C-alpha cells in the first residue's frame, strides 16, 4: 500500500516532466521539476506517516498479545 502511493507520485512526476518537455512555451522545465519534486516529497511524507502508524499499531498488538499471554499463564498457575 505504501509503495502504491509512492508509485502514483512517481507516475505523476513523470507525467508532469513529460508535459513540461512537450510544452516548453507554457512552463519551463524547472517549474515542472519543482512540482514533481514537491509531489515526490509529499508522497515520501505520507509513506513515513503511514509507516509510523503501522509501527504503532504493531507495537500495540504485540503488547496486547503479551498481556494476554501473561493473563493466560497466571490463570494456569492459579488453576494448579
GROMACS .gro file of C-alpha atoms in nm:
model
   80
    1UNK     CA    1   0.000   0.000   0.000
    2UNK     CA    2   0.283   0.236   0.086
    3UNK     CA    3   0.467   0.157  -0.231
    4UNK     CA    4   0.148   0.213  -0.429
    5UNK     CA    5   0.134   0.574  -0.308
    6UNK     CA    6   0.499   0.622  -0.396
    7UNK     CA    7   0.441   0.470  -0.740
    8UNK     CA    8   0.148   0.705  -0.800
    9UNK     CA    9   0.361   1.005  -0.703
   10UNK     CA   10   0.639   0.888  -0.935
   11UNK     CA   11   0.388   0.847  -1.219
   12UNK     CA   12   0.258   1.199  -1.158
   13UNK     CA   13   0.612   1.335  -1.152
   14UNK     CA   14   0.693   1.157  -1.480
   15UNK     CA   15   0.377   1.287  -1.642
   16UNK     CA   16   0.450   1.640  -1.528
   17UNK     CA   17   0.804   1.617  -1.662
   18UNK     CA   18   0.678   1.482  -1.997
   19UNK     CA   19   0.415   1.754  -2.030
   20UNK     CA   20   0.672   2.015  -1.933
   21UNK     CA   21   0.913   1.895  -2.202
   22UNK     CA   22   0.649   1.881  -2.473
   23UNK     CA   23   0.501   2.224  -2.394
   24UNK     CA   24   0.807   2.441  -2.345
   25UNK     CA   25   0.614   2.759  -2.418
   26UNK     CA   26   0.371   2.712  -2.129
   27UNK     CA   27   0.605   2.625  -1.844
   28UNK     CA   28   0.981   2.599  -1.808
   29UNK     CA   29   1.120   2.258  -1.719
   30UNK     CA   30   1.240   2.390  -1.384
   31UNK     CA   31   0.881   2.458  -1.280
   32UNK     CA   32   0.781   2.106  -1.377
   33UNK     CA   33   1.081   1.962  -1.196
   34UNK     CA   34   0.990   2.161  -0.885
   35UNK     CA   35   0.631   2.039  -0.900
   36UNK     CA   36   0.750   1.681  -0.946
   37UNK     CA   37   0.990   1.720  -0.656
   38UNK     CA   38   0.710   1.851  -0.436
   39UNK     CA   39   0.488   1.557  -0.535
   40UNK     CA   40   0.762   1.308  -0.450
   41UNK     CA   41   0.829   1.481  -0.117
   42UNK     CA   42   0.458   1.472  -0.032
   43UNK     CA   43   0.440   1.102  -0.119
   44UNK     CA   44   0.751   1.030   0.088
   45UNK     CA   45   0.598   1.218   0.380
   46UNK     CA   46   0.282   1.008   0.352
   47UNK     CA   47   0.490   0.691   0.341
   48UNK     CA   48   0.676   0.793   0.657
   49UNK     CA   49   0.349   0.880   0.829
   50UNK     CA   50   0.189   0.551   0.727
   51UNK     CA   51   0.496   0.359   0.841
   52UNK     CA   52   0.484   0.525   1.181
   53UNK     CA   53   0.114   0.441   1.210
   54UNK     CA   54   0.179   0.078   1.118
   55UNK     CA   55   0.466   0.054   1.366
   56UNK     CA   56   0.247   0.196   1.643
   57UNK     CA   57  -0.032  -0.050   1.561
   58UNK     CA   58   0.213  -0.341   1.554
   59UNK     CA   59   0.356  -0.233   1.889
   60UNK     CA   60   0.008  -0.218   2.040
   61UNK     CA   61  -0.073  -0.563   1.900
   62UNK     CA   62   0.245  -0.709   2.049
   63UNK     CA   63   0.169  -0.551   2.386
   64UNK     CA   64  -0.187  -0.686   2.379
   65UNK     CA   65  -0.066  -1.035   2.288
   66UNK     CA   66   0.194  -1.026   2.565
   67UNK     CA   67  -0.068  -0.913   2.814
   68UNK     CA   68  -0.300  -1.196   2.710
   69UNK     CA   69  -0.015  -1.447   2.743
   70UNK     CA   70   0.064  -1.323   3.094
   71UNK     CA   71  -0.303  -1.344   3.192
   72UNK     CA   72  -0.329  -1.698   3.049
   73UNK     CA   73  -0.017  -1.805   3.237
   74UNK     CA   74  -0.147  -1.652   3.559
   75UNK     CA   75  -0.479  -1.834   3.525
   76UNK     CA   76  -0.294  -2.162   3.456
   77UNK     CA   77  -0.086  -2.113   3.770
   78UNK     CA   78  -0.396  -2.025   3.972
   79UNK     CA   79  -0.576  -2.334   3.843
   80UNK     CA   80  -0.299  -2.563   3.965
   0.00000   0.00000   0.00000
